[in-house]
Coordinates of C-alpha atoms in Angstrom, one line a residue:
M1 CA 0.4 0.0 -0.1
D2 CA 1.2 3.5 -0.8
L3 CA 2.4 6.0 1.4
R4 CA -0.4 9.4 0.2
F5 CA 0.1 12.9 1.9
G6 CA -3.7 13.4 1.2
D7 CA -4.5 17.4 0.2
S8 CA -0.5 18.9 1.9
E9 CA 0.3 21.4 -0.6
P10 CA 4.2 22.5 -1.5
T11 CA 4.8 26.2 -0.2
D12 CA 6.0 28.5 -2.5
E13 CA 10.1 28.8 -2.1
E14 CA 9.1 23.8 -2.8
R15 CA 7.8 24.5 -5.7
A16 CA 10.8 26.9 -7.3
A17 CA 13.2 25.0 -5.6
V18 CA 11.6 22.0 -7.4
D19 CA 11.1 24.1 -10.5
A20 CA 14.7 25.1 -11.2
L21 CA 15.2 21.7 -10.8
L22 CA 13.0 19.9 -13.1
G23 CA 11.7 22.9 -15.0
P24 CA 8.1 23.9 -15.5
P25 CA 5.1 21.6 -14.9
E26 CA 4.3 20.1 -18.8
S27 CA 0.8 19.5 -17.2
A28 CA -1.2 18.6 -14.3
W29 CA -0.3 15.5 -14.3
E30 CA 2.7 17.4 -13.2
G31 CA 1.5 19.6 -11.0
A32 CA 0.4 22.5 -13.2
D33 CA -2.5 24.3 -13.9
R34 CA -5.5 21.2 -15.0
T35 CA -6.7 22.2 -18.4
E36 CA -9.0 20.2 -20.9
A37 CA -6.7 18.2 -22.2
D38 CA -5.6 16.7 -19.4
L39 CA -8.8 15.5 -18.8
R40 CA -8.4 13.3 -22.2
W41 CA -5.4 11.8 -21.5
A42 CA -2.6 11.3 -19.5
R43 CA 1.3 12.7 -20.1
G44 CA 5.1 12.5 -19.7
G45 CA 4.6 9.3 -17.5
R46 CA 7.0 7.4 -18.8
A47 CA 9.6 10.4 -19.2
A48 CA 9.0 11.6 -16.0
R49 CA 10.0 7.3 -14.7
D50 CA 13.4 7.5 -17.4
R51 CA 14.0 10.6 -14.3
R52 CA 14.1 8.6 -11.5
D53 CA 17.5 9.3 -10.9
L54 CA 17.0 13.0 -10.6
L55 CA 15.0 12.2 -6.9
L56 CA 18.7 12.4 -4.8
P57 CA 19.4 15.7 -6.4
G58 CA 15.3 16.4 -5.8
L59 CA 15.5 16.3 -2.4
H60 CA 18.8 18.1 -1.9
A61 CA 16.7 20.5 -3.4
L62 CA 14.0 20.7 -1.4
N63 CA 16.5 20.4 1.7
D64 CA 18.4 23.4 0.6
R65 CA 15.9 25.5 -0.3
V66 CA 13.7 25.2 3.7
G67 CA 16.0 23.6 6.1
W68 CA 14.0 20.4 5.9
I69 CA 11.2 18.2 3.3
S70 CA 8.3 19.0 4.4
E71 CA 5.0 16.2 3.2
G72 CA 4.2 18.8 0.4
G73 CA 7.0 19.3 -1.2
L74 CA 8.1 15.8 -0.9
D75 CA 4.7 15.0 -2.5
Y76 CA 4.9 17.6 -5.5
L77 CA 8.5 16.0 -6.2
C78 CA 7.2 12.9 -6.4
R79 CA 4.1 14.1 -8.7
R80 CA 6.9 15.2 -11.0
L81 CA 9.2 11.8 -11.3
T82 CA 5.9 9.7 -11.1
V83 CA 7.8 8.3 -8.3
P84 CA 6.1 6.8 -5.2
P85 CA 5.3 9.0 -2.0
A86 CA 6.3 5.7 0.2
E87 CA 9.6 5.1 -1.7
A88 CA 10.3 8.9 -1.3
Y89 CA 9.9 9.4 2.2
G90 CA 12.1 5.8 2.0
V91 CA 15.2 7.3 0.3
A92 CA 14.7 10.8 2.2
T93 CA 15.3 9.1 5.7
F94 CA 17.9 7.2 4.5
Y95 CA 19.9 10.4 4.4
A96 CA 21.5 11.6 8.2
M97 CA 21.6 15.4 6.3
F98 CA 18.0 15.7 5.9
S99 CA 15.0 16.2 7.9
V100 CA 11.0 15.1 7.0
R101 CA 10.2 16.9 10.6
P102 CA 10.5 21.2 10.6
R103 CA 14.1 22.2 12.4
P104 CA 15.6 25.8 12.0
A105 CA 17.3 27.3 8.7
T106 CA 20.7 26.9 10.4
V107 CA 22.4 23.6 11.6
L108 CA 25.3 23.5 13.0
H109 CA 27.0 19.7 12.7
V110 CA 29.2 19.1 15.3
C111 CA 31.2 15.7 14.1
T112 CA 31.6 13.2 17.1
D113 CA 33.9 10.8 15.2
L114 CA 37.2 9.0 16.1
A115 CA 39.7 12.0 15.6
C116 CA 37.2 14.8 17.0
T117 CA 36.1 12.2 20.0
A118 CA 40.2 12.2 21.2
A119 CA 40.4 16.2 20.3
G120 CA 37.3 16.5 23.3
A121 CA 34.4 16.7 20.7
G122 CA 31.6 15.6 23.5
E123 CA 32.7 19.0 25.0
L124 CA 32.4 21.4 22.1
C125 CA 29.2 19.6 21.9
A126 CA 27.9 20.7 25.2
G127 CA 29.5 23.8 25.0
I128 CA 27.7 24.8 22.6
E129 CA 24.1 23.3 23.6
A130 CA 24.7 25.5 26.8
R131 CA 25.9 28.9 24.5
L132 CA 22.8 28.5 21.7
G133 CA 19.8 27.0 23.8
P134 CA 17.4 23.8 23.2
G135 CA 14.5 25.8 20.5
G136 CA 16.7 28.6 19.2
A137 CA 17.9 29.7 15.7
V138 CA 19.9 27.2 15.1
G139 CA 19.7 24.0 15.2
V140 CA 22.9 21.8 16.6
E141 CA 23.5 17.4 15.3
R142 CA 25.9 15.4 17.0
A143 CA 27.5 14.2 13.0
P144 CA 29.4 12.0 12.1
C145 CA 33.1 12.1 10.3
L146 CA 33.0 15.3 8.2
G147 CA 36.3 14.3 7.1
L148 CA 38.4 17.2 8.7
C149 CA 40.4 14.7 11.3
E150 CA 43.3 16.6 10.5
R151 CA 42.0 20.1 12.5
A152 CA 39.2 17.9 14.9
P153 CA 37.6 18.6 16.4
A154 CA 35.3 20.4 13.2
A155 CA 32.1 21.2 12.7
L156 CA 30.1 22.7 9.6
A157 CA 26.9 24.8 9.6
I158 CA 25.0 24.5 6.9
R159 CA 22.3 27.8 6.6
S160 CA 19.3 27.0 4.2
G161 CA 18.3 29.7 1.5
D162 CA 18.8 30.7 -1.9
P163 CA 21.7 29.8 -2.2
V164 CA 22.2 28.3 0.4
R165 CA 25.9 28.9 2.9
T166 CA 27.8 26.7 4.2
A167 CA 31.1 27.7 6.6
V168 CA 33.4 25.2 8.7
A169 CA 34.2 26.1 12.0
A170 CA 38.4 23.2 12.6
P171 CA 39.6 23.4 14.6
A172 CA 36.3 24.3 16.4
T173 CA 36.1 26.9 19.4
V174 CA 32.3 27.1 21.3
E175 CA 32.8 30.6 20.0
A176 CA 34.2 29.8 16.2
A177 CA 31.1 27.1 15.9
V178 CA 28.9 29.0 17.0
L179 CA 30.4 32.3 14.8
A180 CA 30.0 29.8 11.8
A181 CA 26.4 28.7 12.2
S182 CA 25.2 33.1 13.2
A183 CA 26.7 34.1 9.8
P184 CA 28.2 31.8 7.9
D185 CA 28.6 34.6 5.0
T186 CA 31.1 36.3 8.0
A187 CA 32.6 33.4 9.1
P188 CA 36.7 33.6 8.5
E189 CA 37.7 31.4 4.9
E190 CA 38.5 28.1 6.2
P191 CA 42.4 27.5 5.4
A192 CA 43.6 26.2 1.9
A193 CA 44.0 22.5 0.9
V194 CA 47.3 23.5 0.7
A195 CA 46.9 23.3 5.3
A196 CA 46.5 19.5 5.0
V197 CA 49.6 18.6 3.5
P198 CA 52.3 18.7 5.3
Q199 CA 54.3 18.0 2.5
A200 CA 53.6 20.7 0.1
G201 CA 56.2 21.9 -1.9
D202 CA 58.1 18.9 -1.7
P203 CA 59.7 18.0 -4.5
S204 CA 59.5 14.0 -4.7
L205 CA 55.2 14.3 -4.1
V206 CA 53.7 13.0 -7.6
L207 CA 49.8 13.1 -6.6
L208 CA 50.2 16.1 -4.3
R209 CA 53.0 18.4 -6.3
R210 CA 49.9 20.6 -7.4
V211 CA 48.8 21.2 -4.4
G212 CA 49.8 24.6 -2.8
T213 CA 51.6 25.4 -6.8
V214 CA 48.7 25.6 -8.7
D215 CA 45.6 27.6 -8.4
P216 CA 42.9 25.4 -7.9
S217 CA 40.2 27.9 -10.1
S218 CA 42.9 28.2 -13.2
L219 CA 42.9 25.9 -16.1
D220 CA 45.3 28.1 -17.7
D221 CA 47.6 27.8 -14.8
Y222 CA 47.2 23.7 -14.1
R223 CA 48.2 23.2 -17.8
A224 CA 51.2 25.2 -17.7
H225 CA 51.7 22.7 -14.4
G226 CA 51.7 19.8 -16.7
G227 CA 48.0 19.3 -16.9
Y228 CA 46.3 17.4 -20.4
T229 CA 50.0 15.8 -20.8
A230 CA 48.8 12.7 -20.1
L231 CA 45.3 13.2 -21.9
R232 CA 47.1 14.1 -25.2
R233 CA 49.4 10.4 -24.3
A234 CA 46.5 8.6 -24.0
F235 CA 44.7 9.6 -27.3
E236 CA 48.0 8.7 -28.8
L237 CA 48.1 4.8 -27.3
G238 CA 44.3 4.7 -28.1
P239 CA 41.3 3.0 -25.6
A240 CA 43.6 -0.6 -25.5
G241 CA 46.7 1.4 -25.2
V242 CA 45.6 3.0 -21.9
V243 CA 44.2 0.1 -20.7
R244 CA 47.2 -2.3 -21.2
E245 CA 49.3 0.8 -20.1
V246 CA 47.3 1.2 -16.5
T247 CA 47.4 -2.7 -16.2
E248 CA 51.5 -3.1 -16.6
S249 CA 51.8 -0.6 -13.9
G250 CA 50.3 -2.5 -11.9
L251 CA 48.1 -0.3 -9.9
V252 CA 45.1 -1.4 -7.6
G253 CA 42.1 0.5 -6.2
R254 CA 42.7 3.1 -3.7
G255 CA 39.9 2.7 -1.7
G256 CA 40.7 -0.8 0.6
A257 CA 39.4 -3.6 -1.7
A258 CA 42.9 -3.2 -3.6
F259 CA 41.4 -4.5 -7.2
P260 CA 44.0 -4.5 -10.0
T261 CA 42.4 -0.9 -12.4
G262 CA 43.2 -2.1 -15.7
R263 CA 41.3 -5.2 -15.3
K264 CA 38.4 -3.5 -13.9
W265 CA 38.8 -1.3 -16.9
Q266 CA 39.3 -4.0 -19.9
A267 CA 36.1 -6.3 -17.4
T268 CA 34.0 -2.9 -18.3
A269 CA 35.4 -2.3 -22.4
S270 CA 35.1 -5.7 -23.4
Q271 CA 31.2 -5.6 -22.9
P272 CA 28.8 -5.3 -25.1
D273 CA 25.8 -4.2 -24.0
R274 CA 26.2 -0.2 -24.0
P275 CA 26.4 2.8 -22.7
H276 CA 28.7 2.0 -21.3
Y277 CA 29.3 4.4 -17.7
L278 CA 32.5 6.0 -15.1
V279 CA 31.5 6.0 -12.0
C280 CA 33.8 8.2 -10.0
N281 CA 33.6 7.4 -5.9
A282 CA 34.0 10.9 -3.9
D283 CA 32.7 9.5 -0.8
E284 CA 34.5 8.8 1.6
S285 CA 33.2 8.7 4.5
E286 CA 35.3 6.3 6.7
P287 CA 36.0 8.4 9.3
G288 CA 39.7 9.3 9.6
T289 CA 39.8 9.8 5.5
F290 CA 40.4 13.2 4.1
K291 CA 42.2 12.6 1.0
D292 CA 40.1 12.7 -1.8
R293 CA 38.6 15.9 0.1
V294 CA 42.0 17.9 -0.1
L295 CA 43.3 16.1 -4.2
M296 CA 39.5 18.3 -4.8
E297 CA 39.6 21.1 -2.7
G298 CA 43.5 21.5 -4.5
D299 CA 44.0 19.8 -7.7
P300 CA 40.7 19.9 -9.1
F301 CA 41.4 19.7 -12.7
A302 CA 43.3 16.5 -12.6
L303 CA 39.9 14.5 -11.6
V304 CA 38.5 15.8 -14.8
E305 CA 41.4 14.9 -16.4
A306 CA 41.7 11.1 -15.1
I307 CA 38.0 11.1 -15.6
T308 CA 38.2 11.9 -18.8
I309 CA 41.1 9.6 -20.1
A310 CA 39.3 7.3 -17.9
S311 CA 36.7 7.1 -19.5
Y312 CA 37.8 7.0 -22.8
A313 CA 39.2 4.1 -22.4
I314 CA 36.8 2.2 -21.4
S315 CA 34.5 4.2 -24.5
A316 CA 31.9 5.4 -22.2
H317 CA 30.1 8.9 -22.6
R318 CA 29.1 9.9 -19.7
A319 CA 30.9 9.8 -16.2
L320 CA 28.7 10.7 -12.3
V321 CA 31.3 12.3 -9.8
Y322 CA 29.5 11.5 -6.3
V323 CA 31.0 13.6 -3.4
R324 CA 29.9 13.3 -0.1
G325 CA 27.6 16.1 1.4
E326 CA 29.5 17.3 3.7
Y327 CA 32.2 18.5 0.9
P328 CA 30.5 22.0 -0.3
R329 CA 34.1 23.5 -1.3
A330 CA 35.2 20.7 -2.8
V331 CA 31.7 20.2 -4.7
H332 CA 32.1 23.9 -5.9
R333 CA 36.2 23.7 -7.3
L334 CA 34.9 20.6 -8.6
R335 CA 32.0 22.3 -10.4
H336 CA 34.6 24.9 -11.4
A337 CA 36.7 22.6 -13.2
I338 CA 34.4 20.7 -14.7
G339 CA 33.2 24.2 -16.1
Q340 CA 36.0 25.1 -17.5
A341 CA 37.3 22.2 -19.2
R342 CA 33.6 21.8 -21.0
A343 CA 34.1 26.1 -21.9
R344 CA 37.9 25.1 -23.4
G345 CA 36.9 22.0 -25.6
L346 CA 37.9 19.0 -22.6
L347 CA 35.1 18.0 -22.2
G348 CA 31.9 17.7 -24.2
D349 CA 31.6 15.9 -28.1
D350 CA 34.7 16.2 -29.4
I351 CA 37.5 16.4 -27.0
L352 CA 40.8 17.8 -28.3
G353 CA 39.5 16.9 -31.8
Q354 CA 39.9 13.4 -31.6
G355 CA 35.9 12.2 -31.7
H356 CA 35.4 11.4 -27.9
R357 CA 32.6 12.6 -26.3
L358 CA 32.6 13.2 -22.1
D359 CA 30.1 14.9 -20.2
I360 CA 30.5 15.0 -16.3
E361 CA 27.9 14.9 -13.7
I362 CA 28.3 15.6 -9.7
R363 CA 25.9 14.4 -8.1
R364 CA 25.8 15.0 -4.3
G365 CA 25.6 11.9 -1.1
A366 CA 23.8 12.9 1.7
G367 CA 25.6 11.7 4.6
A368 CA 25.7 8.0 4.5
Y369 CA 28.3 5.7 4.9
I370 CA 27.0 2.4 3.3
C371 CA 27.0 4.3 -0.1
G372 CA 30.3 4.6 -0.1
E373 CA 30.5 0.6 -1.1
E374 CA 30.5 0.7 -4.9
T375 CA 26.4 -0.9 -5.7
A376 CA 24.7 1.2 -2.8
L377 CA 26.2 3.9 -4.9
F378 CA 24.7 3.1 -7.9
N379 CA 21.3 2.7 -6.1
S380 CA 22.1 5.8 -4.4
I381 CA 22.6 7.8 -7.6
E382 CA 19.4 5.5 -9.2
G383 CA 17.1 7.3 -6.7
Y384 CA 16.6 4.2 -4.2
R385 CA 17.4 3.6 -0.5
G386 CA 21.3 3.3 -0.6
E387 CA 21.7 -0.4 0.0
P388 CA 24.3 -3.3 -1.4
R389 CA 23.1 -5.8 -4.4
S390 CA 23.7 -8.9 -4.0
K391 CA 27.0 -9.7 -6.2
P392 CA 27.0 -11.2 -8.7
P393 CA 26.1 -10.1 -11.8
F394 CA 29.8 -7.8 -11.3
P395 CA 29.1 -3.7 -11.4
V396 CA 31.9 -4.5 -15.0
E397 CA 28.5 -6.4 -15.8
K398 CA 25.6 -4.6 -14.4
G399 CA 26.2 -1.6 -12.4
L400 CA 24.3 2.1 -13.2
F401 CA 21.7 1.6 -14.6
S402 CA 22.0 -1.8 -15.6
R403 CA 24.7 -1.0 -17.6
P404 CA 28.8 -1.7 -17.3
T405 CA 30.3 0.5 -15.2
A406 CA 33.7 0.9 -13.8
E407 CA 34.3 2.2 -10.3
N408 CA 37.1 4.1 -9.0
N409 CA 37.7 6.4 -6.5
V410 CA 39.1 10.1 -6.1
E411 CA 43.6 8.6 -5.6
T412 CA 42.9 5.9 -7.8
L413 CA 42.1 7.5 -10.6
V414 CA 44.2 10.8 -10.9
N415 CA 47.1 8.0 -10.0
V416 CA 46.7 7.4 -13.6
L417 CA 48.1 10.6 -15.0
P418 CA 51.5 9.5 -13.5
I419 CA 51.4 6.2 -15.6
L420 CA 50.7 7.6 -18.8
T421 CA 53.0 10.7 -18.6
K422 CA 56.2 8.9 -17.2
G423 CA 55.4 5.5 -18.5
A424 CA 54.0 2.2 -16.9
A425 CA 57.3 0.9 -16.2
A426 CA 58.1 3.5 -14.4
Y427 CA 55.5 3.9 -12.3
A428 CA 55.6 -0.1 -11.3
A429 CA 59.7 0.9 -9.9
T430 CA 58.3 3.1 -7.5
G431 CA 57.1 0.7 -3.8
T432 CA 57.1 -3.0 -3.9
G433 CA 56.3 -5.6 -6.3
H434 CA 52.7 -6.0 -4.8
S435 CA 51.7 -2.5 -4.0
T436 CA 53.5 0.0 -7.1
G437 CA 53.3 3.6 -6.8
T438 CA 52.9 6.0 -4.1
K439 CA 50.1 6.3 -1.5
L440 CA 48.3 9.0 0.4
F441 CA 47.7 8.4 4.0
C442 CA 45.6 10.0 6.3
V443 CA 47.2 10.8 9.5
S444 CA 45.3 12.4 12.4
G445 CA 45.3 12.0 16.5
S446 CA 47.9 12.5 18.6
V447 CA 50.7 13.2 16.2
A448 CA 51.7 17.1 16.3
R449 CA 51.5 17.3 12.5
P450 CA 48.4 16.0 11.2
G451 CA 47.2 15.7 7.5
V452 CA 48.0 13.9 3.9
Y453 CA 51.3 12.5 3.2
E454 CA 52.6 10.7 -0.1
L455 CA 54.9 8.3 0.6
P456 CA 55.5 5.3 -1.7
F457 CA 54.6 1.6 -0.7
G458 CA 57.3 -0.2 1.3
A459 CA 57.6 3.1 4.0
T460 CA 57.1 1.4 7.6
L461 CA 53.9 3.1 10.0
G462 CA 57.0 4.3 12.1
E463 CA 58.7 6.1 9.3
L464 CA 55.4 8.1 8.7
L465 CA 54.5 9.6 11.9
A466 CA 58.3 9.9 13.1
L467 CA 56.9 12.8 9.7
A468 CA 53.9 13.6 11.1
G469 CA 55.4 13.9 15.3
V470 CA 54.0 10.7 16.8
R471 CA 53.6 12.1 20.6
D472 CA 54.7 10.8 23.8
R473 CA 52.8 8.1 25.2
L474 CA 51.4 6.0 22.2
R475 CA 49.4 4.1 23.2
A476 CA 47.9 2.0 19.7
V477 CA 47.2 3.5 16.3
L478 CA 44.8 2.1 14.2
L479 CA 44.4 1.4 10.7
G480 CA 42.1 1.7 7.8
G481 CA 39.6 4.0 10.1
A482 CA 37.0 2.7 11.7
A483 CA 36.8 -1.0 9.9
G484 CA 40.2 -1.4 10.2
G485 CA 42.7 -2.2 13.4
F486 CA 44.8 -1.5 16.4
V487 CA 48.2 -2.2 16.2
R488 CA 50.5 -1.7 19.4
P489 CA 53.3 1.2 19.8
D490 CA 55.7 -2.2 19.2
E491 CA 54.7 -2.8 15.8
L492 CA 56.0 0.1 14.0
G493 CA 57.8 -1.6 11.8
I494 CA 54.8 -3.0 9.7
P495 CA 55.8 -2.4 6.5
L496 CA 52.6 0.1 4.2
T497 CA 51.5 -2.1 1.4
F498 CA 48.4 -3.8 1.3
E499 CA 50.5 -7.3 1.3
G500 CA 52.6 -6.5 4.3
T501 CA 49.7 -5.5 6.7
R502 CA 47.7 -8.2 5.6
E503 CA 50.4 -10.5 6.6
A504 CA 51.0 -8.4 10.1
G505 CA 46.9 -9.6 10.8
T506 CA 45.4 -5.7 9.8
T507 CA 44.7 -3.9 7.0
L508 CA 45.9 -0.4 5.2
G509 CA 42.3 0.3 4.3
S510 CA 41.9 3.5 2.9
G511 CA 45.1 4.6 4.2
V512 CA 43.1 6.3 7.2
V513 CA 46.5 6.3 10.3
M514 CA 45.2 7.7 13.7
A515 CA 47.5 7.3 16.2
F516 CA 46.0 7.8 19.8
D517 CA 48.5 8.7 23.2
D518 CA 47.3 7.2 26.7
T519 CA 45.1 10.3 27.3
V520 CA 42.8 9.0 25.1
P521 CA 40.0 6.4 26.9
L522 CA 40.1 3.5 24.5
P523 CA 36.3 1.8 26.0
R524 CA 34.7 5.0 25.1
L525 CA 36.5 4.4 21.4
L526 CA 35.2 1.1 20.9
L527 CA 32.1 2.3 21.5
R528 CA 31.5 5.1 19.7
I529 CA 32.9 3.4 16.8
A530 CA 29.9 0.3 17.5
E531 CA 27.5 3.5 17.6
F532 CA 29.4 4.7 14.5
F533 CA 28.1 1.3 12.6
R534 CA 25.1 0.7 14.3
D535 CA 24.0 3.8 12.3
E536 CA 25.4 3.1 9.1
S537 CA 24.2 0.4 9.1
C538 CA 22.1 -0.3 6.0
G539 CA 19.8 -2.4 7.8
Q540 CA 19.0 -4.8 4.7
C541 CA 20.7 -7.5 5.9
V542 CA 19.1 -9.5 9.8
P543 CA 23.5 -10.2 10.6
C544 CA 24.5 -6.8 10.0
R545 CA 21.2 -5.2 10.9
V546 CA 21.1 -7.4 14.2
G547 CA 24.8 -7.5 15.0
T548 CA 26.1 -3.7 14.9
V549 CA 23.1 -3.1 17.6
R550 CA 23.9 -5.9 20.3
Q551 CA 27.7 -5.2 19.6
Q552 CA 27.3 -1.3 20.3
E553 CA 24.9 -3.1 23.7
A554 CA 27.9 -5.0 24.3
L555 CA 30.3 -2.7 24.7
A556 CA 27.9 -0.3 26.5
R557 CA 27.9 -2.9 29.2
I558 CA 31.7 -3.6 29.2
A559 CA 32.8 -0.3 30.0
E560 CA 30.6 0.1 32.8
R561 CA 33.1 -2.9 34.0
T562 CA 36.7 -4.4 33.5
G563 CA 38.1 -7.7 34.4
A564 CA 36.2 -11.3 34.4
A565 CA 32.5 -9.5 34.9
A566 CA 33.1 -8.5 31.1
A567 CA 33.6 -11.9 30.3
D568 CA 30.1 -12.9 29.0
D569 CA 30.1 -10.0 26.9
I570 CA 32.9 -10.5 25.6
A571 CA 32.1 -14.2 23.9
L572 CA 29.1 -12.8 23.2
L573 CA 31.1 -9.5 21.2
R574 CA 32.9 -12.8 19.4
D575 CA 29.9 -14.8 18.1
V576 CA 28.3 -11.4 16.7
G577 CA 31.4 -10.7 15.7
R578 CA 32.2 -13.8 13.6
A579 CA 28.2 -14.0 12.8
M580 CA 28.5 -10.9 10.7
R581 CA 31.6 -11.3 9.2
D582 CA 30.1 -15.3 8.0
A583 CA 27.5 -13.3 6.5
S584 CA 26.5 -10.4 6.4
I585 CA 26.2 -8.8 2.3
C586 CA 28.5 -6.2 2.4
G587 CA 32.1 -5.0 3.9
L588 CA 30.2 -3.0 6.5
G589 CA 29.4 -6.0 8.3
Q590 CA 31.5 -7.8 7.5
T591 CA 34.5 -5.8 9.2
A592 CA 31.5 -3.8 12.1
W593 CA 33.8 -6.4 14.5
N594 CA 38.2 -5.4 13.3
A595 CA 38.4 -3.1 14.9
V596 CA 37.0 -4.1 18.4
E597 CA 38.5 -7.7 17.8
S598 CA 41.5 -6.2 17.3
A599 CA 41.4 -3.8 20.7
I600 CA 40.8 -7.2 22.1
D601 CA 43.1 -9.5 20.9
R602 CA 46.3 -7.0 20.5
L603 CA 45.5 -4.0 23.2
G604 CA 43.8 -5.9 26.3
A605 CA 41.4 -2.9 25.8
Y606 CA 39.5 -4.9 29.2
T607 CA 42.1 -6.5 31.1

């Protein structure tokens, strides 16, 4: 049975927000005034259903303009897209950044995830709530990771309107956060991406060499520093030559799964079904990860060029970039770069006169960690709840819109540029046999110089922490984020490679390195990890839906007592963890127990 909102009508603002995205309605069936023709036949149903993928942008349009999504606004959007209201309501309530209940026009999102918790986010939230008070002009929401871990604790203020206004306070104090929320237009500009790169200016950098050197808003400056050399080389090689070069380089995915990129591209390119799609996954929601944000903010044209090359290699004429909703500056920089490239003939119907056609679209996420999983991301783009799909079929066969799709994250794609400019052999000479090239590491927590570091694969954890200035009394290091594992201070010799961390019984993941000294309460940290997975589970499969709740409940009980009294709950945790690892549909449930298990077994967290 469908959910219907009766006689709820959209406000003028809500109607304007939807019409600005979709254009004015063409018939009464879409919300226009009724005419005699509308009484004789229905028009536009099939065309409207083909635009189902605009549901998420439509929800953003309403939320941005008004601050929340009312019944009338949602109903109007559903009529325009011929989407059942029950389904649209399920989508709207799936995302943390949307609200279907009235709230203030300005919302202050205060991060309470791992790095920010260690930096005093709890006290910050309490101070902000005391200062602003309940029921005021600013709503305060405790949020998962905002991707600003190098400047923890962090807060993001969003003021609805046309246009929507945003401001960041990081590192945040009560005064800075309140100022950002009260007057986002006058809040001080947040530091440039170069501030997050302690190695900025180092000539040995490969992926980060332009950050802080090149004006991210200038296409001419980008080209003066080697930009679009790789694309010209790609056109010389041809699609098959590009795939061969990427394969021979040994490049593997930088999102954590480490699947060979060349094999993925070849499998997609060889599919007879058309059209093909290229999806850039910029929804880095793993707590402690912020490298893709730095690349998009500091070197956006590099990503546009890399997407163009990847699309050419797999014969895709449409590419989509899915950027997490907490990255307003990255979205702005990327939109500008795409517009500049389109205006200069580097996107469009005939790129550089080579006959390749491509356009790039940006889709904003809305606060859902699970959408980092590729098939959940496809569902989100298509206008459905961001729930993972069962595999097979794999995305290279049936991905976005059930067509062959290659999905890569930002760091993976940007690696294609040095591969084509230097050659596969030169690229593969850096790193190790199974982990080639350089890797970006997001270092945060108890270090003197947090930020994104670029090192060749094979450097040790100790060498990385020495660059970041690890503090005294180191208690533990979390590798791979909430889905990773802890290591002890006496294990800093672990080589930072996919195979090296695997042999050490941990994971490299997406490159999160979070250090904690002995001032950080480990049980509270583990409880926050469990709360994170409980909140971010999509609920589709029982092992994850129930297991994450049971894990959080057990850790909450253990936090109140230790030693023998906690033995039963620790045994329960092991049983629940094994069930989630063995039976969950996707990586969220399969890895939700990893960090807790490593803390118990490697750190003796509750002994």
